[in-house]
mmCIF file of C-alpha atoms in Angstrom:
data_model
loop_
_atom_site.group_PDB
_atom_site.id
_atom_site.type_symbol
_atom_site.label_atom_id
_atom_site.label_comp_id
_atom_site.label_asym_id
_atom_site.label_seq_id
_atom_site.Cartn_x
_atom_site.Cartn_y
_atom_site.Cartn_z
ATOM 1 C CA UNK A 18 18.393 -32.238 -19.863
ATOM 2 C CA UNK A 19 16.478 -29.830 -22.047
ATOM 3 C CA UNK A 20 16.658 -25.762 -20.926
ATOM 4 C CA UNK A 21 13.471 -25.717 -19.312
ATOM 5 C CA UNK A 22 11.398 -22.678 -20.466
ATOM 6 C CA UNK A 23 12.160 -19.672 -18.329
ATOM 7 C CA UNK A 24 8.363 -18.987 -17.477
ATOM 8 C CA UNK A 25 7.859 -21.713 -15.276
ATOM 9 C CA UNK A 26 10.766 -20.770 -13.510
ATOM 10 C CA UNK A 27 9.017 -16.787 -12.781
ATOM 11 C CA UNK A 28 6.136 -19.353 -11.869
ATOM 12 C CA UNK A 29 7.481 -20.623 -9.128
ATOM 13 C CA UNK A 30 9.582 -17.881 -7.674
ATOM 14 C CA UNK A 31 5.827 -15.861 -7.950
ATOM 15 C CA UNK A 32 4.513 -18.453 -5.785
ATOM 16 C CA UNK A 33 7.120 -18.842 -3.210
ATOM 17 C CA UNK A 34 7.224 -15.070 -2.715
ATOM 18 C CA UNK A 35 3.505 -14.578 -2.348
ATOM 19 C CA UNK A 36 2.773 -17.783 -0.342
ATOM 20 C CA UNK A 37 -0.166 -18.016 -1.996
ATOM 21 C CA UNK A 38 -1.202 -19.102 -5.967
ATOM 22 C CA UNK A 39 -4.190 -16.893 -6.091
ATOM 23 C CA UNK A 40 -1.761 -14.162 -5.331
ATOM 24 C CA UNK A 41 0.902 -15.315 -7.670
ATOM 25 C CA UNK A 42 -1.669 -16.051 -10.389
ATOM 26 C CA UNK A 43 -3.131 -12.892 -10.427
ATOM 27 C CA UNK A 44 0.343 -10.941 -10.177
ATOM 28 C CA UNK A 45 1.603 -13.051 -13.621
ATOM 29 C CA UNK A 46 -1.732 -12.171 -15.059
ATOM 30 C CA UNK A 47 -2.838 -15.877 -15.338
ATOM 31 C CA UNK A 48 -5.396 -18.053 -14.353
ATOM 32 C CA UNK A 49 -4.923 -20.243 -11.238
ATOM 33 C CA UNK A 50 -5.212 -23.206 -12.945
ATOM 34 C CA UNK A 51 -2.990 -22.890 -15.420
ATOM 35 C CA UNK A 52 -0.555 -21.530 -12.271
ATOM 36 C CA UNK A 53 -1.034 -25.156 -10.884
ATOM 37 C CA UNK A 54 -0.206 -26.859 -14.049
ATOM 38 C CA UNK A 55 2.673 -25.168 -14.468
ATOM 39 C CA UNK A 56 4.164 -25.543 -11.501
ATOM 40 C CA UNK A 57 3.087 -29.797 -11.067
ATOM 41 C CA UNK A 58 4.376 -29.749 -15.128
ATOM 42 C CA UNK A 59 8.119 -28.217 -13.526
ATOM 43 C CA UNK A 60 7.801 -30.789 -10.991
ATOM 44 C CA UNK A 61 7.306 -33.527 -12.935
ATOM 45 C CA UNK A 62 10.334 -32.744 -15.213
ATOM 46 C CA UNK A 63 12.873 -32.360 -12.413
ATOM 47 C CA UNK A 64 11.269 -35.298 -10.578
ATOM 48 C CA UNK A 65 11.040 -33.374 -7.172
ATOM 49 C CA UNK A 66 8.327 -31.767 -4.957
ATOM 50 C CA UNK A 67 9.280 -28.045 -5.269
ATOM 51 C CA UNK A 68 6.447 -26.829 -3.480
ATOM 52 C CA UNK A 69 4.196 -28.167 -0.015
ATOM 53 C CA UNK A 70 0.151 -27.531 -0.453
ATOM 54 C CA UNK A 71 -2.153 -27.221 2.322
ATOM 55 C CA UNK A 72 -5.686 -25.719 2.448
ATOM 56 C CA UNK A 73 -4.646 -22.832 4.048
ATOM 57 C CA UNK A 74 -0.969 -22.106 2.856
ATOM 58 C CA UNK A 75 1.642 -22.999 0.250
ATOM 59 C CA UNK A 76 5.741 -22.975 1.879
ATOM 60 C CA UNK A 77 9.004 -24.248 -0.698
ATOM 61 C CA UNK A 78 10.519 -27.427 0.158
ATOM 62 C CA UNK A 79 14.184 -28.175 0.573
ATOM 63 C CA UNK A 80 14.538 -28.770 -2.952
ATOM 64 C CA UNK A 81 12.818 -25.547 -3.962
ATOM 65 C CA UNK A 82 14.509 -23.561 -2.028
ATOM 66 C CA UNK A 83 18.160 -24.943 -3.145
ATOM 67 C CA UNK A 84 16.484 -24.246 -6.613
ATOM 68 C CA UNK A 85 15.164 -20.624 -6.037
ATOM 69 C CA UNK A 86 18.594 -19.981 -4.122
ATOM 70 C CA UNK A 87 20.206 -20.168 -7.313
ATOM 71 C CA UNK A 88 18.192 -18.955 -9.883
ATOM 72 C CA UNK A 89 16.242 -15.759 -8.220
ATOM 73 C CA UNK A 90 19.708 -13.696 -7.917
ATOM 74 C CA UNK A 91 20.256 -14.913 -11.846
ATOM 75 C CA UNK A 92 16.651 -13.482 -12.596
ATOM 76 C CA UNK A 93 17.178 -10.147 -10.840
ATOM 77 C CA UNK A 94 20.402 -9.900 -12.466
ATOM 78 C CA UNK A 95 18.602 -9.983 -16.000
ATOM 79 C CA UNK A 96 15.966 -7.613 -14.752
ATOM 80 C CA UNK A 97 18.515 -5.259 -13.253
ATOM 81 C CA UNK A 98 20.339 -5.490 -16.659
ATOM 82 C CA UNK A 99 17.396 -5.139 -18.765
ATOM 83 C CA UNK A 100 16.241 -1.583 -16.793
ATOM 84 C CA UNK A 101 20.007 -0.866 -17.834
ATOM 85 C CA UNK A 102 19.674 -1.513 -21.467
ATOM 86 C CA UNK A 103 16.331 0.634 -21.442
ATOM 87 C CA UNK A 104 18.193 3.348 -19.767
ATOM 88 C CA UNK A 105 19.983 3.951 -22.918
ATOM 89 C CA UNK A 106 17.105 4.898 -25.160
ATOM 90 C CA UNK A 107 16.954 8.671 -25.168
ATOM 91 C CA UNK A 108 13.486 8.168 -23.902
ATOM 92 C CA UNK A 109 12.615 7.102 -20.632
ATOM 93 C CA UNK A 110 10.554 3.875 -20.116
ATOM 94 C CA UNK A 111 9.253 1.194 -18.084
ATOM 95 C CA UNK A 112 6.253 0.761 -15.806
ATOM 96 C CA UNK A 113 6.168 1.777 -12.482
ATOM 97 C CA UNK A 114 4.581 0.103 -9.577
ATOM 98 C CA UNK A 115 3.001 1.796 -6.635
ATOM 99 C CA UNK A 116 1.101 1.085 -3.859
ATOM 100 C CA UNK A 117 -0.674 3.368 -1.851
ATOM 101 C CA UNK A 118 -3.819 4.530 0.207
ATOM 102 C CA UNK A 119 -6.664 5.778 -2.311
ATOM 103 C CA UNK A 120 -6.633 8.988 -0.485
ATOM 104 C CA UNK A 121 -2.763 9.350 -1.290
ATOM 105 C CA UNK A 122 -3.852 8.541 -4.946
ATOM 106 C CA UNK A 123 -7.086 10.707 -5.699
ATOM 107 C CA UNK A 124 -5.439 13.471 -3.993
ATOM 108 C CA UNK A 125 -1.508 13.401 -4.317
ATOM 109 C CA UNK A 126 -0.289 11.146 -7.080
ATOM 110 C CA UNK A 127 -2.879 11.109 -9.418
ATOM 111 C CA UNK A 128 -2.763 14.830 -10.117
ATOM 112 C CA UNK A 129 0.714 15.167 -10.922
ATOM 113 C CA UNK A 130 1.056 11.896 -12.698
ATOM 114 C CA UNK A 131 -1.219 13.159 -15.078
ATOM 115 C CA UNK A 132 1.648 16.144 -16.122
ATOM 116 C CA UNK A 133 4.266 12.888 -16.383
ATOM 117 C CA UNK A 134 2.479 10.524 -18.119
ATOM 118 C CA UNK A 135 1.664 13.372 -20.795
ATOM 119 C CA UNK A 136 5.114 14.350 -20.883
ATOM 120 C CA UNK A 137 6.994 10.933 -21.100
ATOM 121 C CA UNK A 138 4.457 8.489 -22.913
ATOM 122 C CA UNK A 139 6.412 5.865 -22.780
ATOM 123 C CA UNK A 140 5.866 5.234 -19.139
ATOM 124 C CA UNK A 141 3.580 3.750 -17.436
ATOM 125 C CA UNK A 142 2.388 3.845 -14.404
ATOM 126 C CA UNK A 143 0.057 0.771 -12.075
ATOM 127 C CA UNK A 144 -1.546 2.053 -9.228
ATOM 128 C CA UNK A 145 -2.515 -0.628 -6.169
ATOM 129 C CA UNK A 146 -4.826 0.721 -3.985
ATOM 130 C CA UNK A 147 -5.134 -0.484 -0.362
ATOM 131 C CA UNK A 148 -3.982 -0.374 3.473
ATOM 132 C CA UNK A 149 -1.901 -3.118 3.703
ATOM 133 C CA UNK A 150 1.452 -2.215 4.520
ATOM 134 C CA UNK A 151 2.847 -3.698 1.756
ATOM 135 C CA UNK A 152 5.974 -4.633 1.529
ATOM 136 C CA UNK A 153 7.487 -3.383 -1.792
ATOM 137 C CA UNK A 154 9.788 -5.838 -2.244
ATOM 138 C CA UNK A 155 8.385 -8.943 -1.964
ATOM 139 C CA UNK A 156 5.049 -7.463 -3.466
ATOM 140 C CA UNK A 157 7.272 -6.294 -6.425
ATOM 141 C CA UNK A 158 6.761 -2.759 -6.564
ATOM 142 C CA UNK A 159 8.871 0.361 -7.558
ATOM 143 C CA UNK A 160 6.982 2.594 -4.717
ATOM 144 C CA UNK A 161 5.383 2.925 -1.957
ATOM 145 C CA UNK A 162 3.434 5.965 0.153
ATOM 146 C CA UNK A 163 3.125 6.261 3.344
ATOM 147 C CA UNK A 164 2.832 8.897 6.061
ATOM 148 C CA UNK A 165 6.276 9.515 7.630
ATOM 149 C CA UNK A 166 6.347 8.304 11.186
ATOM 150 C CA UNK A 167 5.338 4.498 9.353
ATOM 151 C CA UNK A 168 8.489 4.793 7.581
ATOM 152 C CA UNK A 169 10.975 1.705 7.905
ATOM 153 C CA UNK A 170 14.814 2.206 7.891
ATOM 154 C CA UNK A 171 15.775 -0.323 5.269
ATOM 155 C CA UNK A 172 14.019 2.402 2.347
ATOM 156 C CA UNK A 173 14.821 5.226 1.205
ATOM 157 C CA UNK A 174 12.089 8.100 1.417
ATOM 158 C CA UNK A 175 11.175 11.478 0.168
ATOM 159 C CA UNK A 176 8.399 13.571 1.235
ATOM 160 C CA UNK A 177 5.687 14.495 -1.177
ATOM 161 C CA UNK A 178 2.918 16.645 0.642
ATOM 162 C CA UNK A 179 2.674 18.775 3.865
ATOM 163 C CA UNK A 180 1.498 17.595 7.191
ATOM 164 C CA UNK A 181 -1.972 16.134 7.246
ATOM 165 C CA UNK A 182 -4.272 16.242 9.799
ATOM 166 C CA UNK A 183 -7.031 14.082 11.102
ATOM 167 C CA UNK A 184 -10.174 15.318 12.021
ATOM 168 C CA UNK A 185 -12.999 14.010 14.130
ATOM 169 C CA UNK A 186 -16.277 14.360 12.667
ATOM 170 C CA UNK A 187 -20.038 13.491 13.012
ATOM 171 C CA UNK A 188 -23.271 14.413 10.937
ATOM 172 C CA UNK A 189 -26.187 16.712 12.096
ATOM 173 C CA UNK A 190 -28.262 14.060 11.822
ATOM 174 C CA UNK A 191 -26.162 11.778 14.597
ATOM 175 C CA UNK A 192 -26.216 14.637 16.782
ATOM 176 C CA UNK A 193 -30.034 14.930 16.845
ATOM 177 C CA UNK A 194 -29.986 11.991 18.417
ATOM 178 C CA UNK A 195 -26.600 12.058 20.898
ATOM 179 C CA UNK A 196 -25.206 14.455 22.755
ATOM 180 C CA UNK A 197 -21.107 15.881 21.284
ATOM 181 C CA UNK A 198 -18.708 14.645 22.938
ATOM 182 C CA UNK A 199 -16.390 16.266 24.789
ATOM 183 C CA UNK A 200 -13.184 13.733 25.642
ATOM 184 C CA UNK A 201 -11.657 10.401 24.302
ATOM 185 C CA UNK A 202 -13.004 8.645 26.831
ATOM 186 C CA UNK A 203 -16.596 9.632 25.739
ATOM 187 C CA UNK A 204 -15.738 8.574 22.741
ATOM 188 C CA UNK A 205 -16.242 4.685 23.737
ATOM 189 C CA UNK A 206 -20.158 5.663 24.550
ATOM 190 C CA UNK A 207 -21.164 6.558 20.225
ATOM 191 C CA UNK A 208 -21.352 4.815 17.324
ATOM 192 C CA UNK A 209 -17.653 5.262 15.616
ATOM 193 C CA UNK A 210 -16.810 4.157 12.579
ATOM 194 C CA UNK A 211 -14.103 1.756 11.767
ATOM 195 C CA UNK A 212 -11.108 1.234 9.631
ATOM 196 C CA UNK A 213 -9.471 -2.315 9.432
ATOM 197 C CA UNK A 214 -6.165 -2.723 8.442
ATOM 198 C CA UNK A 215 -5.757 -5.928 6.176
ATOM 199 C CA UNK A 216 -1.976 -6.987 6.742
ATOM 200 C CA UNK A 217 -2.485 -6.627 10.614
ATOM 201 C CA UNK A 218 -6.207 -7.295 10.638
ATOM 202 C CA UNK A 219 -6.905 -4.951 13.502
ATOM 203 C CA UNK A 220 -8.794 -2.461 14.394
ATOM 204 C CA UNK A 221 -7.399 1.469 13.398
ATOM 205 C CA UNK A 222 -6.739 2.809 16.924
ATOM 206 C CA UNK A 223 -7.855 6.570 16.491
ATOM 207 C CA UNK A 224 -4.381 8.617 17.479
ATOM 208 C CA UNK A 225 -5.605 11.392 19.400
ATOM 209 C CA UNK A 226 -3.064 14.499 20.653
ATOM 210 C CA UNK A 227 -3.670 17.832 23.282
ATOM 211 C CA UNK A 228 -1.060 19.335 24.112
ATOM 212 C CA UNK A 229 1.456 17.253 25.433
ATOM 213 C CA UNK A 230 -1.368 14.269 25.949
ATOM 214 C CA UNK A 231 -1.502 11.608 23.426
ATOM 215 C CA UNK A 232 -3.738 9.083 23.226
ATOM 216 C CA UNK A 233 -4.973 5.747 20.946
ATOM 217 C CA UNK A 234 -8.604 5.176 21.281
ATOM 218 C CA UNK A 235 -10.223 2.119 20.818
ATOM 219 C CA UNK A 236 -13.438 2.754 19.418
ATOM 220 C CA UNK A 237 -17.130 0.421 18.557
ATOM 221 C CA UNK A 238 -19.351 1.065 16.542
ATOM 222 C CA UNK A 239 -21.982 -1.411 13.638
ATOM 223 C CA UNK A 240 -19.664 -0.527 10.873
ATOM 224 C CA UNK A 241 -16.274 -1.339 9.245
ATOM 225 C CA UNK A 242 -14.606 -0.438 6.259
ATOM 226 C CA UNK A 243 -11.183 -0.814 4.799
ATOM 227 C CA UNK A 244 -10.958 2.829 2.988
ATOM 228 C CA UNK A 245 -11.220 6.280 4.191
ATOM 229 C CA UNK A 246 -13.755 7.047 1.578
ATOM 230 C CA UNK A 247 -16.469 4.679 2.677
ATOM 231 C CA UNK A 248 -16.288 5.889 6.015
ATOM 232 C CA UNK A 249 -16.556 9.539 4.911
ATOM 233 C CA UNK A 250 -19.961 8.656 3.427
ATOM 234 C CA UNK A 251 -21.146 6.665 5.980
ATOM 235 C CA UNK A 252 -20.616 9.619 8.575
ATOM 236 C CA UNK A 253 -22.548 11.776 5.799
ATOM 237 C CA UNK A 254 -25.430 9.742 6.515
ATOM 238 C CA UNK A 255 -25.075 10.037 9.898
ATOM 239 C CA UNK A 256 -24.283 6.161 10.812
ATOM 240 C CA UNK A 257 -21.485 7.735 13.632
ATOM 241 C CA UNK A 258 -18.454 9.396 14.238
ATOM 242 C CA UNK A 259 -15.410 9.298 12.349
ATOM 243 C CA UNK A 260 -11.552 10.212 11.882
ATOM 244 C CA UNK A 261 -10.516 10.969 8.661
ATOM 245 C CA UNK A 262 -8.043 12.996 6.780
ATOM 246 C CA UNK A 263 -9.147 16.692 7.368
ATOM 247 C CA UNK A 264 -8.575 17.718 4.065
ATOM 248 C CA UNK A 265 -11.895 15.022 2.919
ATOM 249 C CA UNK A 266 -13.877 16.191 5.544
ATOM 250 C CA UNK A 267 -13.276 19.977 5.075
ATOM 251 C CA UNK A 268 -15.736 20.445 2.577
ATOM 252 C CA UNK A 269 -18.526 18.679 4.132
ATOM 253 C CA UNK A 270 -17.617 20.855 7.521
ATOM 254 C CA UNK A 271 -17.531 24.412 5.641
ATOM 255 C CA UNK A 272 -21.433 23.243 3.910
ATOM 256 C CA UNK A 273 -22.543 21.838 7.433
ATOM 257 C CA UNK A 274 -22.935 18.988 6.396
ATOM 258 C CA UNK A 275 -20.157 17.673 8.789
ATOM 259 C CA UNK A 276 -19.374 18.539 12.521
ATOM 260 C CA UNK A 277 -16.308 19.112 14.277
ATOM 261 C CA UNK A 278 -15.845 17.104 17.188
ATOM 262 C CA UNK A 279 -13.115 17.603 20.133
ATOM 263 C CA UNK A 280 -11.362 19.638 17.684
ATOM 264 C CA UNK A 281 -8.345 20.219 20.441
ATOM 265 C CA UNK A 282 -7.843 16.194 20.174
ATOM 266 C CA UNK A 283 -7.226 16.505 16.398
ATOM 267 C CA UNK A 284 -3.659 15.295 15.228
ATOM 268 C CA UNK A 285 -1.049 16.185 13.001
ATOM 269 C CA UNK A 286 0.867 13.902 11.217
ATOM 270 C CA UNK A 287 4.413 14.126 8.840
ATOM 271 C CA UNK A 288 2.856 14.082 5.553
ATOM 272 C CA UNK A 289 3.216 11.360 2.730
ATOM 273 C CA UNK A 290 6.303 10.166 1.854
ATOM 274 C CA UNK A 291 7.581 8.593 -1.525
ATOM 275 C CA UNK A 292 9.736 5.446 -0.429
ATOM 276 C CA UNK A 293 11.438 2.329 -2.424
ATOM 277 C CA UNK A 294 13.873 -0.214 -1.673
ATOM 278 C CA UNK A 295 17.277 1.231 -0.851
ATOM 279 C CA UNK A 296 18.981 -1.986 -2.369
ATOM 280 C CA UNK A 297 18.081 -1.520 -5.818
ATOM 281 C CA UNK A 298 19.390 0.976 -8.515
ATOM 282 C CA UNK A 299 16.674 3.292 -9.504
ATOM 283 C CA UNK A 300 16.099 3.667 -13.119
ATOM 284 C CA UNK A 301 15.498 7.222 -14.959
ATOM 285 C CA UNK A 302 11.853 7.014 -15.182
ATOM 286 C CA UNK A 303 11.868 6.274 -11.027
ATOM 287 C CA UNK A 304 14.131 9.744 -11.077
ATOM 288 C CA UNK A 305 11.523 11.090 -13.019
ATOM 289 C CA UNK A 306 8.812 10.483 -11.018
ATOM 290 C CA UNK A 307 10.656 11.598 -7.762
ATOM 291 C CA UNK A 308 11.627 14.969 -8.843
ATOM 292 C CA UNK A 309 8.100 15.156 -9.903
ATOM 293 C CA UNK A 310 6.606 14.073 -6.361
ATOM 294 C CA UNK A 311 9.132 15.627 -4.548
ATOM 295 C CA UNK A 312 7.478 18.151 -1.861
ATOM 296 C CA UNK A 313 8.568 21.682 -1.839
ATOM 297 C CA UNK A 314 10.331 21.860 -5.691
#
């Protein structure tokens, strides 16, 4: 049998990690079509259904996952050696994947990647914005950011940034028009605005704390978003309440044209952390970017 080419083989490992081929498709940097094709092409050669369609979801069949059993270690092998080889050029390379929150980007990473990417030009960095809980591994990235108390114990972590705190905040405007108020369970009577997560698919429960009372507040309100920034605006306009990082809102609250709201209730949370797979190596551009990240030095 002829060596099959070793593209169609990252095809279909792509695919049965991401359960999905628009996923896959757009993490190779192909089209989904040309996904399909190569996968039904691989099947036709070997003469075996690797993979099981449905509307909704694709899943490996026996035979693909005897196949990907095999050959995924052998392909993370190569990559693991390849990082290796690169680690011997006196300057460090690669590109490194993270995902994070677009607050943790515009306000923590991006600023001191800047001073890295001048320094070492030869890496490079891809930034994935969203809320997702990702994981890292099967998503295929270097990084990850996260506060600390959403942390898991198979990473390793270090903290980049101090505590950040949440703040509760309303326009003028709303409050021309509803009274402030004064506990969390007032809070279920105005217009609050929402944060979705998209891995879960729920609701954000706003994480209140007095004291030694905490509380997770369920709030409603005509509006949902899936990033911090949105709903920053949208309280500018004075569509409702919101709880955002304090350190957005603080502007808007020393011009006026925010409120504080149950101020008391406001929580404090361990600050962003820099964590990655603690089953992989970590090559000396991830060092570099660590050191660099690393809160406190």
């Amino acid at each position: 049998m002829p060596r099959e080419p070793y593209s169609d083989l990252l095809a279909l490992m792509a695919v049965a990690e991401e359960r999905s081929f628009t996923r896959a498709a757009a993490r190779l940097g192909i089209s989904q079509s040309m996904l399909s094709h190569t996968i039904r092409e691989l099947e036709a050669r070997l003469g075996v259904r690797l993979l099981t369609r449905t509307t909704r979801s694709v899943s490996v069949t026996e035979a693909g996952e005897r196949l990907l059993r095999v050959v995924a270690p052998r392909f993370k092998d190569i990559e693991s050696e390849l990082r290796h080889v690169t680690e011997l050029s006196e300057t460090p390379a690669g590109t490194l994947r993270i995902t994070a929150t677009e607050h943790a980007i515009d306000t923590l990473l991006w600023p001191k990647l800047s001073g890295i990417l001048a320094a070492y030009p030869k890496i490079k960095v891809e930034l994935s914005s969203d809320y997702a809980f990702t994981d890292i591994v099967q998503g295929r990235y270097d990084f990850g950011v996260r506060l600390g108390d959403g942390l898991t114990r198979d990473s390793s972590a270090v903290r980049i940034a101090p505590d950040l705190q949440f703040a509760i905040v309303g326009a003028p405007s709303y409050f021309a028009a509803h009274a402030m108020p004064a506990t969390p369970q007032e809070l279920t009577n105005h217009a609050c605005i929402n944060l979705r997560f998209p891995t879960r698919g729920n609701l954000y429960a706003w994480e209140l704390k007095q004291d030694q009372s905490e509380l997770n507040v369920r709030v409603d309100g005509q509006l949902v978003f899936n990033g911090i920034y949105q709903i920053v605006n949208t309280a500018l306009s004075g569509y409702g309440l919101a709880y955002v990082p304090e350190d957005l809102a603080r502007p808007h609250l020393e011009s006026g044209r925010l409120l504080p709201v149950m101020k008391s209730w406001w929580r404090t949370f361990p600050g962003y952390h820099l964590y990655y797979s603690n089953q992989r190596e970590t090559s000396r551009a991830m060092q570099i970017l660590i050191e660099a990240l690393r809160y406190g030095e």
